[in-house]
Structure formats: structure tokens, C-alpha cells
Coordinates of C-alpha atoms in Angstrom, one line a residue:
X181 CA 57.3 34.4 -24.1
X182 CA 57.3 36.2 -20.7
X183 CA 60.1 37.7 -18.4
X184 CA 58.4 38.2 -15.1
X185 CA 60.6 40.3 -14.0
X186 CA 64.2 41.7 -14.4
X187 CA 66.8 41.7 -11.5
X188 CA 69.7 43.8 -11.5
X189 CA 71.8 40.4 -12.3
X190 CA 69.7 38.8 -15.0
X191 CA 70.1 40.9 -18.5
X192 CA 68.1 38.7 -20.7
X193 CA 69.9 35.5 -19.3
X194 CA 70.8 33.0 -22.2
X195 CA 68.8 30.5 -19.7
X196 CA 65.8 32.6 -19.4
X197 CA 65.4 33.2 -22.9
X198 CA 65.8 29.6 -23.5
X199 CA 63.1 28.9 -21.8
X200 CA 61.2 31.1 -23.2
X201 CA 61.8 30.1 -26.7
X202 CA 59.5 26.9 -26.1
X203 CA 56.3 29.5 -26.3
X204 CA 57.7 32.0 -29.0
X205 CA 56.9 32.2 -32.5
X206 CA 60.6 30.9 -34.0
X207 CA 62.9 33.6 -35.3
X208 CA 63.4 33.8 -39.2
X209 CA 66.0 32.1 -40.7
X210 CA 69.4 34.5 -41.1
X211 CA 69.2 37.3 -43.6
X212 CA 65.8 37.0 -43.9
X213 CA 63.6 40.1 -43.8
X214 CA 60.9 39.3 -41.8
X215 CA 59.8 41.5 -38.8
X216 CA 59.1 40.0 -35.6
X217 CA 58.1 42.4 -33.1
X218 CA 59.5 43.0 -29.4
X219 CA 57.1 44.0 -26.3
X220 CA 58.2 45.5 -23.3
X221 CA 55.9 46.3 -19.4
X222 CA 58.2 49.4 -18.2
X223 CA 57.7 48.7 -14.2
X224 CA 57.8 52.2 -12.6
X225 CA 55.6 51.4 -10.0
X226 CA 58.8 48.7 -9.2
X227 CA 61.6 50.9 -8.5
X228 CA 65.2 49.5 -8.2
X229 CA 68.5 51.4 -7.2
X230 CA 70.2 54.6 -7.6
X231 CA 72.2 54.3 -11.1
X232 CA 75.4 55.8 -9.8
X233 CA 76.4 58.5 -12.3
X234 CA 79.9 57.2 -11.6
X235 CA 78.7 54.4 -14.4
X236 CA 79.7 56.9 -16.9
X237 CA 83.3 57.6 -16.0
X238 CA 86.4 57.9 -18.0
X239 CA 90.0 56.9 -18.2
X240 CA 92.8 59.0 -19.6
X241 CA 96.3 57.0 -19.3
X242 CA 99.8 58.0 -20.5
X243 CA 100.0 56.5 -23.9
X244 CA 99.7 57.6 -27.3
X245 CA 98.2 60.5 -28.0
X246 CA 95.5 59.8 -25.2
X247 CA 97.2 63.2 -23.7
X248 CA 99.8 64.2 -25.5
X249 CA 98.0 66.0 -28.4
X250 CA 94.8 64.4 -27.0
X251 CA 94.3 66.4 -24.2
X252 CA 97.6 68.3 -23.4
X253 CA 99.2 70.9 -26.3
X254 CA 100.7 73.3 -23.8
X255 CA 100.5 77.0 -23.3
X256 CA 102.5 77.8 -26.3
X257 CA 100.7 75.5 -28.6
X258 CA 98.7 77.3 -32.0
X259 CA 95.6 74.8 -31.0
X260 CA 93.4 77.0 -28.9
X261 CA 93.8 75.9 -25.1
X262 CA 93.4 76.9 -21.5
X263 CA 96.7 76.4 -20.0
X264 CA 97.8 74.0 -22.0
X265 CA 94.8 71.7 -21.4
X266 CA 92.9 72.2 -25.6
X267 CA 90.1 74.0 -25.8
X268 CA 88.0 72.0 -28.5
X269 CA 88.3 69.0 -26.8
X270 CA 87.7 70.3 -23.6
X271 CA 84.1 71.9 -24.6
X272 CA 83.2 68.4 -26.4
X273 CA 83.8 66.5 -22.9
X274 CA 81.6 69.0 -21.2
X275 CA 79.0 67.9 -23.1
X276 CA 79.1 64.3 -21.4
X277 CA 78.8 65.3 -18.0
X278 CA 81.6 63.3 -17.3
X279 CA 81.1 62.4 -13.4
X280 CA 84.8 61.2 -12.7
X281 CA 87.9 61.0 -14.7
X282 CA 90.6 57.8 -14.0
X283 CA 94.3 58.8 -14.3
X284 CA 97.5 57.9 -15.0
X285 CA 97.0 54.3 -15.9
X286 CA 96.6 51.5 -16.4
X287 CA 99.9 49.9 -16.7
X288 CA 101.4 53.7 -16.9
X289 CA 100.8 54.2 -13.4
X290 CA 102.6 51.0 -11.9
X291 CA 106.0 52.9 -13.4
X292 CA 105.2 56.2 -12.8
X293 CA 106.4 58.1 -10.2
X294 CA 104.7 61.7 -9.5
X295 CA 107.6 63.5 -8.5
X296 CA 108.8 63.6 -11.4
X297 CA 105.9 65.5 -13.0
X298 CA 106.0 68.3 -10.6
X299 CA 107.6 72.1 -10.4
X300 CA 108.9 73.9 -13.9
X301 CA 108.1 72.1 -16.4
X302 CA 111.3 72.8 -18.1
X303 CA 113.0 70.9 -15.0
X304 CA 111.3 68.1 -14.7
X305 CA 113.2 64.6 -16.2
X306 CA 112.2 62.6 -18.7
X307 CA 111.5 58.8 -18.7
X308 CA 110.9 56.4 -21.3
X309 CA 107.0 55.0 -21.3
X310 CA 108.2 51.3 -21.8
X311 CA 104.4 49.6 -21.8
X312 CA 103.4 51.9 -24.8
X313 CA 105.5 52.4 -27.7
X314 CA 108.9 53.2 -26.0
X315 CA 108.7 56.9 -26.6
X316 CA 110.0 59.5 -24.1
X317 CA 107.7 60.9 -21.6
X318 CA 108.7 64.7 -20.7
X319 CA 106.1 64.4 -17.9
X320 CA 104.9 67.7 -19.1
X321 CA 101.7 66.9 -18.0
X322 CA 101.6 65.7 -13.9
X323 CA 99.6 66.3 -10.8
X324 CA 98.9 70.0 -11.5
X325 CA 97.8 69.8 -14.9
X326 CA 95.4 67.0 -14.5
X327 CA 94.0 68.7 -11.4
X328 CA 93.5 71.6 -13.7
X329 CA 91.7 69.6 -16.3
X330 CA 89.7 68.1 -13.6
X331 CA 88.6 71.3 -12.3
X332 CA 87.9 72.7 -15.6
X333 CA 85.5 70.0 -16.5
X334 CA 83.9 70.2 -13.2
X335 CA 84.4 66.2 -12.7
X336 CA 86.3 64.0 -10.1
X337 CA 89.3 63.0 -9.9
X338 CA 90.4 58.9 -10.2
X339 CA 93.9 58.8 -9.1
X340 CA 95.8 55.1 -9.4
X341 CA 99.2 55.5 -7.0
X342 CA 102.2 53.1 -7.8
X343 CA 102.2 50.0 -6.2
X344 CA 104.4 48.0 -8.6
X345 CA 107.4 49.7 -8.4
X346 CA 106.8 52.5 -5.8
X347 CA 107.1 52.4 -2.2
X348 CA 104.3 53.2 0.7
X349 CA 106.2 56.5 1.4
X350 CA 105.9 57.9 -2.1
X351 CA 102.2 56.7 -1.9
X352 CA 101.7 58.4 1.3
X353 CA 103.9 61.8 0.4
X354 CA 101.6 62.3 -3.1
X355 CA 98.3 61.7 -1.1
X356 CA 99.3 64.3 1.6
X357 CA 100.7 66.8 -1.4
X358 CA 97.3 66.4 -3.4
X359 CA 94.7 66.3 -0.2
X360 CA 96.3 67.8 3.1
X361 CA 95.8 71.6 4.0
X362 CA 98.2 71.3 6.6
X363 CA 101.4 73.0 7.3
X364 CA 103.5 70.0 6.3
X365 CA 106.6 69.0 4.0
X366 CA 104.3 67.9 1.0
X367 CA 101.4 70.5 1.5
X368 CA 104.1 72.9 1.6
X369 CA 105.8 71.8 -1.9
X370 CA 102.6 71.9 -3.5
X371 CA 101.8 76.0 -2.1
X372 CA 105.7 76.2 -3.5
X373 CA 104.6 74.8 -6.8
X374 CA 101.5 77.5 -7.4
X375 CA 98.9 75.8 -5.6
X376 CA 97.7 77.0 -2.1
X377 CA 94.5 75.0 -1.9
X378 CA 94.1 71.4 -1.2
X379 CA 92.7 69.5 -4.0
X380 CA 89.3 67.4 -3.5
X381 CA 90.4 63.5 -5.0
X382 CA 87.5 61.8 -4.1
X383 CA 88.8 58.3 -5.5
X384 CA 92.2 56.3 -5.3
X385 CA 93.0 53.3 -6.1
X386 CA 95.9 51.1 -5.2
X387 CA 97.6 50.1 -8.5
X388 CA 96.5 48.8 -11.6
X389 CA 96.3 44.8 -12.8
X390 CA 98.4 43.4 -9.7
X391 CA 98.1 40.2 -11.2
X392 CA 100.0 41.6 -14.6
X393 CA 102.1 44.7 -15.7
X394 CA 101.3 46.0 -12.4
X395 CA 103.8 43.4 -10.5
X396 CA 102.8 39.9 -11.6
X397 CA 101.8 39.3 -8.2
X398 CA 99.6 36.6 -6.8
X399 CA 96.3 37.6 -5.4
X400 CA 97.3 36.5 -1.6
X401 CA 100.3 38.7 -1.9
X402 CA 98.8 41.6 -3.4
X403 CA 96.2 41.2 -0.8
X404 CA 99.0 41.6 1.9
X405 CA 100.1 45.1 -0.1
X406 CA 96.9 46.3 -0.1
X407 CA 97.0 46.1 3.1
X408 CA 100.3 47.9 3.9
X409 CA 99.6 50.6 1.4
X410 CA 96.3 51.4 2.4
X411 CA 97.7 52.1 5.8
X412 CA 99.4 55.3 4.6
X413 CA 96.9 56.7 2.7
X414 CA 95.6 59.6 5.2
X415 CA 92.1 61.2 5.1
X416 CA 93.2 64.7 5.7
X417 CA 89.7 65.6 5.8
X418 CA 88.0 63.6 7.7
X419 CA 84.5 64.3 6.9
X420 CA 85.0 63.3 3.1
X421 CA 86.9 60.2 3.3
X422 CA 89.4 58.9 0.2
X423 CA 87.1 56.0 -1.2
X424 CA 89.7 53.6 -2.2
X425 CA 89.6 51.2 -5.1
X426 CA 91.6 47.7 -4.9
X427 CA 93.0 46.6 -8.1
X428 CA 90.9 43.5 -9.2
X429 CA 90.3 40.9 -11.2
X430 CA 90.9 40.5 -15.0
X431 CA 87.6 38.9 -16.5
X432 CA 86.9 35.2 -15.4
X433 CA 89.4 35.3 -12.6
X434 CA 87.0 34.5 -9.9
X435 CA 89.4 33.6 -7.5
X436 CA 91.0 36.9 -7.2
X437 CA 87.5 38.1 -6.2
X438 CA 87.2 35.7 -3.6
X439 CA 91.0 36.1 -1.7
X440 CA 90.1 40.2 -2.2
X441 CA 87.3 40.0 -0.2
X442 CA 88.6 37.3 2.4
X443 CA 92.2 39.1 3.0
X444 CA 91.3 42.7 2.3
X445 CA 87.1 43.0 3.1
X446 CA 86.4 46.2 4.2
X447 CA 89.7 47.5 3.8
X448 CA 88.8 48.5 0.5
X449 CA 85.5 50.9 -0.4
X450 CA 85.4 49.0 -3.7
X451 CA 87.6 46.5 -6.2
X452 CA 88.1 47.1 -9.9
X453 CA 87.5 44.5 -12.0
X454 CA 88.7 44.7 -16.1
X455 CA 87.5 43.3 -19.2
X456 CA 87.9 43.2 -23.0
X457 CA 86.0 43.0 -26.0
X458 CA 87.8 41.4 -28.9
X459 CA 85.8 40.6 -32.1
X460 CA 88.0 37.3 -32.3
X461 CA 89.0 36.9 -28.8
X462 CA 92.3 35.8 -30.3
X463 CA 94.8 38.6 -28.1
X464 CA 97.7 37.9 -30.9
X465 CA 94.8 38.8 -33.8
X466 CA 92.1 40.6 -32.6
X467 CA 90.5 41.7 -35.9
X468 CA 89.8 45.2 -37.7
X469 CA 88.2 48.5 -36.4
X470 CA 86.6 48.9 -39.4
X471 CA 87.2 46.0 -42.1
X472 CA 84.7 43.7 -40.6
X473 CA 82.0 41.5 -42.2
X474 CA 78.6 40.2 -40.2
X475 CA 80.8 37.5 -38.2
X476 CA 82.7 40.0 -36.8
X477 CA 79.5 42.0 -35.9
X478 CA 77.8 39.2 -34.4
X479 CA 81.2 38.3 -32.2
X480 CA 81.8 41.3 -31.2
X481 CA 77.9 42.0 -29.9
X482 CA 78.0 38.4 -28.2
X483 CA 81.4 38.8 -26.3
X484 CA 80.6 42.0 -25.3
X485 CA 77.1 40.7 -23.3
X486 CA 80.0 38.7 -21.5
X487 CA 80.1 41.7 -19.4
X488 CA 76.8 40.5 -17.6
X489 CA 78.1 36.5 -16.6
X490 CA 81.1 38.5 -15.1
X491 CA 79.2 41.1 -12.8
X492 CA 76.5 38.4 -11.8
X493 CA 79.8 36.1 -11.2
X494 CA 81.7 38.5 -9.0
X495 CA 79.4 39.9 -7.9
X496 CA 77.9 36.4 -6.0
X497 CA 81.2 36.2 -4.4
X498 CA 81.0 39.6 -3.1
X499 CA 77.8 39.1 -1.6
X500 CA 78.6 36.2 0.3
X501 CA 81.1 38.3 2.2
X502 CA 79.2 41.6 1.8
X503 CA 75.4 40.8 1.6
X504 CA 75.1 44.5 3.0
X505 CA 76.8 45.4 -0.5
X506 CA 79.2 47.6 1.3
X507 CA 81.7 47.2 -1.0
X508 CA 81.6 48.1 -4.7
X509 CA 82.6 47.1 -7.9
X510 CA 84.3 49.6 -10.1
X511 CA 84.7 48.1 -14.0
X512 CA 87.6 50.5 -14.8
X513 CA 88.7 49.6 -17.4
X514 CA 86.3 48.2 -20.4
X515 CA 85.4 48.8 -24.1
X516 CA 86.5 47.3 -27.3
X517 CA 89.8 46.1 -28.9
X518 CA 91.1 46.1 -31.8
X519 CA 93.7 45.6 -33.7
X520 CA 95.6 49.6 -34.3
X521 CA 94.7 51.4 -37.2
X522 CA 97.3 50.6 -40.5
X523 CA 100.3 53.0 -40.3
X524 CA 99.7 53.9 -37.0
X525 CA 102.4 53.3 -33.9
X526 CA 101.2 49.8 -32.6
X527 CA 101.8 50.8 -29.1
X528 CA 100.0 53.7 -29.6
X529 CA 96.6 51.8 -29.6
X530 CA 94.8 53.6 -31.7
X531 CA 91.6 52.1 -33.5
X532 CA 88.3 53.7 -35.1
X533 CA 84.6 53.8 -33.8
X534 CA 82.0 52.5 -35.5
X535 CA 78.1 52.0 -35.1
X536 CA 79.1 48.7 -34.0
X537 CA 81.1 50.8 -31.0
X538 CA 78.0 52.5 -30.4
X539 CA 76.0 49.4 -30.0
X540 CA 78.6 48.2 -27.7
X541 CA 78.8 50.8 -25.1
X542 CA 74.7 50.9 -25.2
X543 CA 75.1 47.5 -24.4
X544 CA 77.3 47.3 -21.4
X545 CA 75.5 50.3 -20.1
X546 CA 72.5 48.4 -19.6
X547 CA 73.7 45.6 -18.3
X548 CA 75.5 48.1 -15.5
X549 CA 72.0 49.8 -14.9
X550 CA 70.9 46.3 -14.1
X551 CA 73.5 46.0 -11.6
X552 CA 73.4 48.8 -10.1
X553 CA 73.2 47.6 -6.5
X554 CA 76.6 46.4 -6.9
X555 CA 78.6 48.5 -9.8
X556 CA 79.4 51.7 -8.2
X557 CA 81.9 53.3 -11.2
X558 CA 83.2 51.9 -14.9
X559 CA 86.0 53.8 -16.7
X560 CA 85.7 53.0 -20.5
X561 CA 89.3 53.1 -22.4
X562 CA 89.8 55.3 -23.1
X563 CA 88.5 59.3 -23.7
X564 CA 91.1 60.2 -26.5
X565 CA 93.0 58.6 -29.4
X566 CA 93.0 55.4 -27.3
X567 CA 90.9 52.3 -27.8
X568 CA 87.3 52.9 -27.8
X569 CA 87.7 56.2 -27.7
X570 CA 84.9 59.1 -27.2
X571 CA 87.0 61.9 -29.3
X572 CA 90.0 60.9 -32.0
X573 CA 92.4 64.1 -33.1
X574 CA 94.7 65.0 -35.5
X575 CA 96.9 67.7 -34.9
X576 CA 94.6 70.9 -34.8
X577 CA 91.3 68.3 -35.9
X578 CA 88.7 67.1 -33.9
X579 CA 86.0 64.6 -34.4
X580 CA 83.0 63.1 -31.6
X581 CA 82.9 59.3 -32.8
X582 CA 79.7 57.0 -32.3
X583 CA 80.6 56.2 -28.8
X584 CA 80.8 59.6 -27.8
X585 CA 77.1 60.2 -29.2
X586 CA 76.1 57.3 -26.8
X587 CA 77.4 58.8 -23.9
X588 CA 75.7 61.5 -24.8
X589 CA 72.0 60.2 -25.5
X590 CA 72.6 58.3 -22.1
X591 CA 74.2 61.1 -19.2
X592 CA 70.2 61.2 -18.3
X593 CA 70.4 58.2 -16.6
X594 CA 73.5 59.4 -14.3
X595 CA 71.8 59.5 -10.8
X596 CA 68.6 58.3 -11.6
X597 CA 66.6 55.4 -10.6
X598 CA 66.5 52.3 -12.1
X599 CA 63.3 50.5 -13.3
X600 CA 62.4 47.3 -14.1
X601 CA 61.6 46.8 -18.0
X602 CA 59.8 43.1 -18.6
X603 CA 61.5 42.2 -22.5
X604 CA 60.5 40.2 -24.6
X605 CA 62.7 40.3 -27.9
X606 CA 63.2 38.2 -30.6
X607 CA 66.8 36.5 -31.5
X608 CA 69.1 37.6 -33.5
X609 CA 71.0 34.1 -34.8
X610 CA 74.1 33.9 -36.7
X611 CA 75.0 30.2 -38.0
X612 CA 74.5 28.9 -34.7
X613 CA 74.4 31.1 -32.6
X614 CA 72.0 33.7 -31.5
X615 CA 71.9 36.6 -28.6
X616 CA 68.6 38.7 -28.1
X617 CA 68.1 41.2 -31.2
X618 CA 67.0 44.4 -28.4
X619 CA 67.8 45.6 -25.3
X620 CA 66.4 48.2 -22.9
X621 CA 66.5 49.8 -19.6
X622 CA 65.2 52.9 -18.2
X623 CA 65.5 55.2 -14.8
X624 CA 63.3 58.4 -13.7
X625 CA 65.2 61.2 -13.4
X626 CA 66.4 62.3 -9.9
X627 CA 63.9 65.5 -9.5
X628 CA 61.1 62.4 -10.5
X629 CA 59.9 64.8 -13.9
X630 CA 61.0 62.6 -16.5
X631 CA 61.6 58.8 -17.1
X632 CA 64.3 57.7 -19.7
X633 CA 64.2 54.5 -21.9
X634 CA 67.3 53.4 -24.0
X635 CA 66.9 50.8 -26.8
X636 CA 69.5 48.9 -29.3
X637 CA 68.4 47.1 -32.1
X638 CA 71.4 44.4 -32.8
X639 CA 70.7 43.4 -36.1
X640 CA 72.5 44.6 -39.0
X641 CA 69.8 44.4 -41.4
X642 CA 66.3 44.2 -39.6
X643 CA 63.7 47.1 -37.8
X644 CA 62.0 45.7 -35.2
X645 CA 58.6 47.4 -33.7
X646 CA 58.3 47.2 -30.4
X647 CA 55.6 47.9 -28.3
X648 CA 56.2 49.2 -24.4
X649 CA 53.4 48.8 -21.5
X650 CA 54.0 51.4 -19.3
X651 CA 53.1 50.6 -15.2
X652 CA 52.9 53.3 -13.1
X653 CA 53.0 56.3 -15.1
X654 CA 51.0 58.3 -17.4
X655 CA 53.0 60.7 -19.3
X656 CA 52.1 63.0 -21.0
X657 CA 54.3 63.3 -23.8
X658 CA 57.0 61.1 -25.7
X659 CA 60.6 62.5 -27.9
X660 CA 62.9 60.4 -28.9
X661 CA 66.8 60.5 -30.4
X662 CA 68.4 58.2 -32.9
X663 CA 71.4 57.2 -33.7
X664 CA 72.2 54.8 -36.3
X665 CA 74.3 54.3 -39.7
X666 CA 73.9 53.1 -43.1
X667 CA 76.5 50.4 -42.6
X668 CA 77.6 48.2 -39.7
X669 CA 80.8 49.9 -40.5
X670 CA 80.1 53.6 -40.6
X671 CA 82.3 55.6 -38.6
X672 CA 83.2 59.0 -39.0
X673 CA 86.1 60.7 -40.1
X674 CA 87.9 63.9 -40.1
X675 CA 86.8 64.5 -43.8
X676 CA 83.2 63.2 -42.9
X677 CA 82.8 64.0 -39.2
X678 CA 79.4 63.8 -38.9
X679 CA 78.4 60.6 -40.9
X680 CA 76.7 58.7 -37.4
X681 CA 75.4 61.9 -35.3
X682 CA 71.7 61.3 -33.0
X683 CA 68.9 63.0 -35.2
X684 CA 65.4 63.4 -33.9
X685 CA 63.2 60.4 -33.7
X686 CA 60.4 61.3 -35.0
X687 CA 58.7 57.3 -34.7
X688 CA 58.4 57.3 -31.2
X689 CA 54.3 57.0 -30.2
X690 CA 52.5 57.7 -27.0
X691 CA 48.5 56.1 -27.0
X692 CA 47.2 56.1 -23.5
X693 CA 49.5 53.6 -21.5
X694 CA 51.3 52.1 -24.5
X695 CA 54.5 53.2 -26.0
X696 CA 55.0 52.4 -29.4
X697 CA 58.2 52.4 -31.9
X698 CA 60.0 50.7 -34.8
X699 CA 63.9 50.5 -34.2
X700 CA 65.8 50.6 -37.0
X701 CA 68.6 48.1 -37.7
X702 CA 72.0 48.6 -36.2
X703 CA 69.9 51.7 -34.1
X704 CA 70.5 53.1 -30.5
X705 CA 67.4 55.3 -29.1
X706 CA 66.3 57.1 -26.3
X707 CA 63.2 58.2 -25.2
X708 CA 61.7 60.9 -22.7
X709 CA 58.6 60.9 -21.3
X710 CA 57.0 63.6 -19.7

């Protein structure tokens, strides 16, 4: 079977494949351990877009220990920290290059109100975090501390003002304290507070899930407070405008997309849109982080490639309104979700990694690269404690789960340029079912001295070889990284923190114009060429 080519909106379409079924050998029956081969054409001499490095953000909200313990110890904490903000944690996230950073929610930031965490600490009141576990928020941790942990990361800053139960005014007041150097009532707070400078917030966005915990509203009427909103938020400089984000859709909710871009249009730099992967897709029951059998592997690998019907979805909408593709789409919220870990606060939301995490996040990732003309930013939830997390703590403990290691194998495609990789994999069937058992994608680095190739193998139980034409380029040399487990359910733990960890991949052949590999099961890899 032959893919001739792979668009941005076509990761290795159910339809395609179907088609292409009618000429391939037929897979082996389920649990059998028989290889069949993948081949690949890498097409550099096809060049797509820019892979915004945005692609690789992250979202820190206000719940759990996501930054309370996660993040935030303060000054007088025995955990080693930089004003409060822990040192461990903050040398692991360096690591990532992490190119911007969403804050304070999620449903968090539709109830918060900024004021509040602002001046002495010691002053400022307390509130009770009613979406997540009902505990008291000290608001210990506001503006200036998450401006501090911005700058001390070196990222950008994602800020998500209150539209459910704030007012313009507030909106306004908190955009002129963060941005404006001006002599003003807000600047003029903020110099009172300790900071002189104006802050750089490259991104805001005008409150989170309109359509649920932010407001319940319908899309028209949110589409009418965008609007109004929007109005007050100032660009106090002028030559770096506030890109502003519109809360959007939740998953198949097409028609949100399509009153967004008819009411609001270029009113709005870019809308969000937010979805879920759930092993049973069952909200009430969504099954274990860790207990899990093949089904539950399978389910969660297929639901997951969801994530590509939705861009290529919302996406048509958009360009029928934007065929200039002016306006982007910002996936800021994402990952998997499971049910909380036994014992643990279930508002907390705190679940394990596992390999199967790992093979998630590679996943999506592609499917974004392949969309890159149209996906300008994706948050995954969250960085700490929280959902599919990158780092899990434990009072003075640290650990870097599988998903982490992804994002690290994959910060060299941040900024580059996406090319074209022609795939053709076998299937990976369960019962009925069956999704393709590998995935790939690749960019060339932005100085144009390297190309990177990312593969998954799917299959719990199976290495696949796979054998890569390369089109315009002759490298000189090929390393690889590997990152795999010896169960679909390997994760690691404080006692075993480095059970999944990349090692070398030593497999990884280059003959001429051919590049040749064997993936093993359950496997994520990445390639340099040279």
C-alpha cells in the first residue's frame, strides 16, 4: 500500500488506510508474533510549515498539588527553592524548553480574582477553591510569583482573565498592572508591590470553557462577551501586541467553532479548543492509571488519534472563514484521564504515567506537526501532580515520568520545519478493531543542520522494522534515543524513579539514502541525522 503524500490534516486517515488495505499483505491475527514490516519516503525536498514551538506548551492551574507543593513551597520552606518557586523542579522543567506556560486555569480562573493574590502575602485573603477539592486557597502564590517562575524558566507567559464571574474593569485593571509602563493607578500598585518593570505576557486568553464551569453560556452569548471584554484589553506596547486566545470548543462541538468565527472573526488572534482521553470514555468511570489490561491499551491509543478528526474538523470551519489561516488554534488543554490514584483527594486529580502516557503524548504530537498550518499552541494538563503530568512530587521527592521523557526526546522539533513522511504501517487490530501499529513525523531544524524523525510503535507485544527512504538529503550520520518499558504498565515511582528513562538507540542504520530500524514494542524513538 502507498500514501502519496501526507497533508497537514490527514494522519494516517482511517479512509486512506482502508484503501490501502486492498493491496497489503493482511495483518496477523491478534497476539500473534509475526513481524510485518513498515516503510517510510521522508520528503525533505517537500517542505511544509513552521512547527510552532508553542506546540509544546504547558498548563499549571490552581488545584491540587499542581502548585502548592508542586511548584510553590515558599521562602521558608526546607525543600531547596528560589523564592519560594522549588528548586528541583524548576531545573527538571528547564530541561524541556518549555516555550510558554498557561496559568491560572482552567475552571480556577473563571472564580479567581487577581487582586486577591497581590501585596504581603501575609495580607492577602483566602478563598475556598470550590472546582477542586474544596480546600482553602491562601493565594500565596498570584501575579508576582508566577511572573517570577516565568522569568526563571525563561518561557512565556499564558494568562486566562476571569470572564465568568469577573467584570471587564478587573480584566482591564490586571492587564494594565501586568503590561503598562505607564504612570498610572495599576502600573503604579504593581512598582508599590516590588516590581518596577512591566512584565512581557505575550498571550491572554478570555476565560476558560464558556460553554461549562466558566459560565454555562451559549456560544452566541459568549461570542457577544468576547467581544466586550476584548475591548478593554490594552496593548500598552504597541509594537508587541497581546495575542488573545478565545475560549473554544470542547471536542465535537463544531458549532461553537462556527458562531466563534462568524460573531468574533478576527477579533480573536486564535480560539482554544479542549479534549480528553479517557480509556473508557465513560466520564463517571474512566478507568485506571495503571491497573489496565490490553483493552484499555488499545482504547486509550484509539481515542486518543481522535485528536486528528477534531483539528481536521475545526479546522475546515476555520478555513472557510479564514482561508488566509489568520487565526489559530490553540489545543490548551489535552492529555489523558483517569480515574485518581487510590487514597488520593479525588479533586485533587492526581493519576500516574505510564509508557502508555508516553505513547500518547508522541501521538498527539504528531498529529499537531501535521497541522501545523493551523495549530499555533497546545497546553497539556497538566506539568505537576495533575493529570498527565510531566513531574509527580512528594513532599521533598521528585520523579520525571514517561511523558516528561517525551517532551524531552521531542523539544527538537520546536521551531522547525515540518516534512512530509509517506507511511506505510501495518495495523495493529484488537477484536475488531484496528488503528495503524506506527507513526512518524519529522522537521529540519531551524539553522537547516539536522533533520529529526520521531517514531511510536503501538503494539504491546510486537517490533516492527521499518525501513525509511530519504528524498532530499544525504546525511551523513544517524543516532537515535529510545524509550520504552517492559510492560504496557511500567511507570515509575519514587522508589524506582528511573524504570522508563530514553537510553541510546543503538539500532538505528544509515546505508546510502535508506534509513533503517527495528522499533520495539510499546517504543518511542527519535532519530538525528546529520
Amino acid at each position: 500500500m502507498k500514501l502519496t503524500r501526507l497533508l497537514p490534516a490527514g494522519f494516517l486517515a482511517v479512509a486512506a488506510l482502508a484503501a490501502a488495505h486492498a493491496q497489503a499483505p493482511p495483518p496477523p491475527p491478534q497476539g500473534s508474533s509475526v513481524t510485518v514490516a513498515a516503510a517510510a519516503t521522508l520528503r525533505a525536498d517537500r517542505p511544509g510549515p513552521v512547527v510552532n514551538r508553542n506546540i509544546y506548551g504547558h498548563f499549571a492551574e490552581h488545584l491540587g498539588r499542581g502548585i502548592y507543593e508542586g511548584i510553590w513551597v515558599g521562602p521558608a520552606s526546607p525543600i531547596p527553592n528560589t523564592r519560594g518557586i522549588r528548586n528541583d523542579v524548576l531545573a527538571a522543567l528547564k530541561q524541556l524548553n518549555i516555550p510558554v506556560l498557561r496559568w491560572p486555569g482552567g475552571c480556577f480562573a473563571d472564580e479567581y480574582h487577581w487582586k486577591d493574590g497581590i501585596g504581603p502575602r501575609e495580607k492577602r485573603p483566602s478563598m475556598i477553591n470550590t472546582h477542586w477539592g474544596g480546600v482553602v486557597e491562601d493565594n500565596s502564590f498570584g501575579t508576582h510569583e508566577f511572573m517570577d517562575l516565568v522569568e526563571q524558566l525563561g518561557t512565556d507567559a499564558y494568562i486566562t482573565g476571569n470572564v465568568g464571574s469577573g467584570t471587564p474593569q478587573e480584566m482591564m485593571e490586571w492587564v494594565e498592572y501586568l503590561t503598562s509602563d505607564a504612570v498610572s493607578p495599576m502600573a503604579n500598585l504593581r512598582r508599590q508591590n516590588g516590581r518596577e518593570k512591566a512584565w512581557r505576557v505575550p498571550y491572554f486568553g478570555l476565560g476558560n470553557e464558556p460553554w461549562g464551569c466558566g459560565g454555562n453560556m451559549r456560544p452566541e452569548y459568549y461570542a457577544d462577551e468576547y467581544r466586550k471584554y476584548n475591548t478593554f484589553i490594552k496593548n500598552y506596547d504597541r509594537a508587541r501586541p497581546i495575542y488573545r486566545i478565545a475560549g473554544g470548543a470542547s471536542d465535537f462541538n463544531y458549532a461553537w467553532t462556527e458562531v466563534l468565527m462568524e460573531r468574533v472573526g478576527r477579533r480573536m488572534n486564535a480560539a482554544s479548543l479542549h479534549y480528553y482521553t479517557l480509556p473508557t470514555g465513560n466520564w463517571s468511570k474512566k478507568g485506571s492509571a495503571t491497573q489496565f489490561g490490553e483493552d484499555q491499551w488499545f482504547s486509550t491509543l484509539s481515542r486518543t488519534l481522535k485528536m486528528d478528526e477534531l483539528i481536521t474538523k475545526h479546522a475546515a470551519i476555520m478555513d472557510k472563514a479564514d482561508p488566509e489561516k489568520r487565526i489559530g488554534l490553540a489545543i490548551d488543554e489535552w492529555g489523558t484521564w483517569y480515574d485518581v490514584e487510590p487514597g488520593t483527594q479525588p479533586g485533587f486529580l492526581y493519576q500516574q504515567s505510564t509508557m502508555r502516557d508516553a505513547l500518547v503524548a508522541a501521538l498527539n504530537f504528531h498529529i499537531f506537526h501535521r497541522h501545523a498550518d493551523r495549530v499555533v499552541m497546545t497546553n497539556i494538563a497538566q506539568t505537576i501532580n495533575v493529570l498527565q503530568a510531566m513531574i509527580l512530587t512528594d513532599r521533598e521527592k521528585m520523579l520525571r515520568t514517561p511523558t516528561y521523557w517525551v517532551y524531552e526526546m521531542f523539544k527538537v522539533h520546536q521551531g522547525g520545519t515540518f516534512l512530509p513522511v509517506e507511511l506505510q504501517s501495518p495495523d495493529y487490530a484488537f477484536g475488531a478493531e484496528k488503528i495503524p501499529a506506527v507513526s512518524a513525523s519529522a522537521t529540519r531544524s531551524a539553522d537547516g543542520k539536522a533533520v529529526h524523525l520521531t517514531f511510536t510503535n503501538a503494539t504491546p507485544d510486537r517490533p516492527i522494522p521499518i525501513s525509511v527512504t530519504l528524498a532530499g538529503i544525504a546525511p551523513a550520520s544517524a543516532s537515535g534515543r529510545l524509550l520504552t518499558a517492559s510492560t504496557m504498565q511500567t511507570h515509575n515511582t519514587f522508589a524506582v524513579p528511573d524504570a522508563v528513562k530514553p537510553i541510546p538507540f543503538d539500532g538505528v542504520k544509515l546505508a546510502g539514502s535508506t534509513l533503517s530500524l527495528t522499533l520495539p514494542a510499546k517504543s518511542v524513538a527519535a532519530v538525528e541525522l546529520r
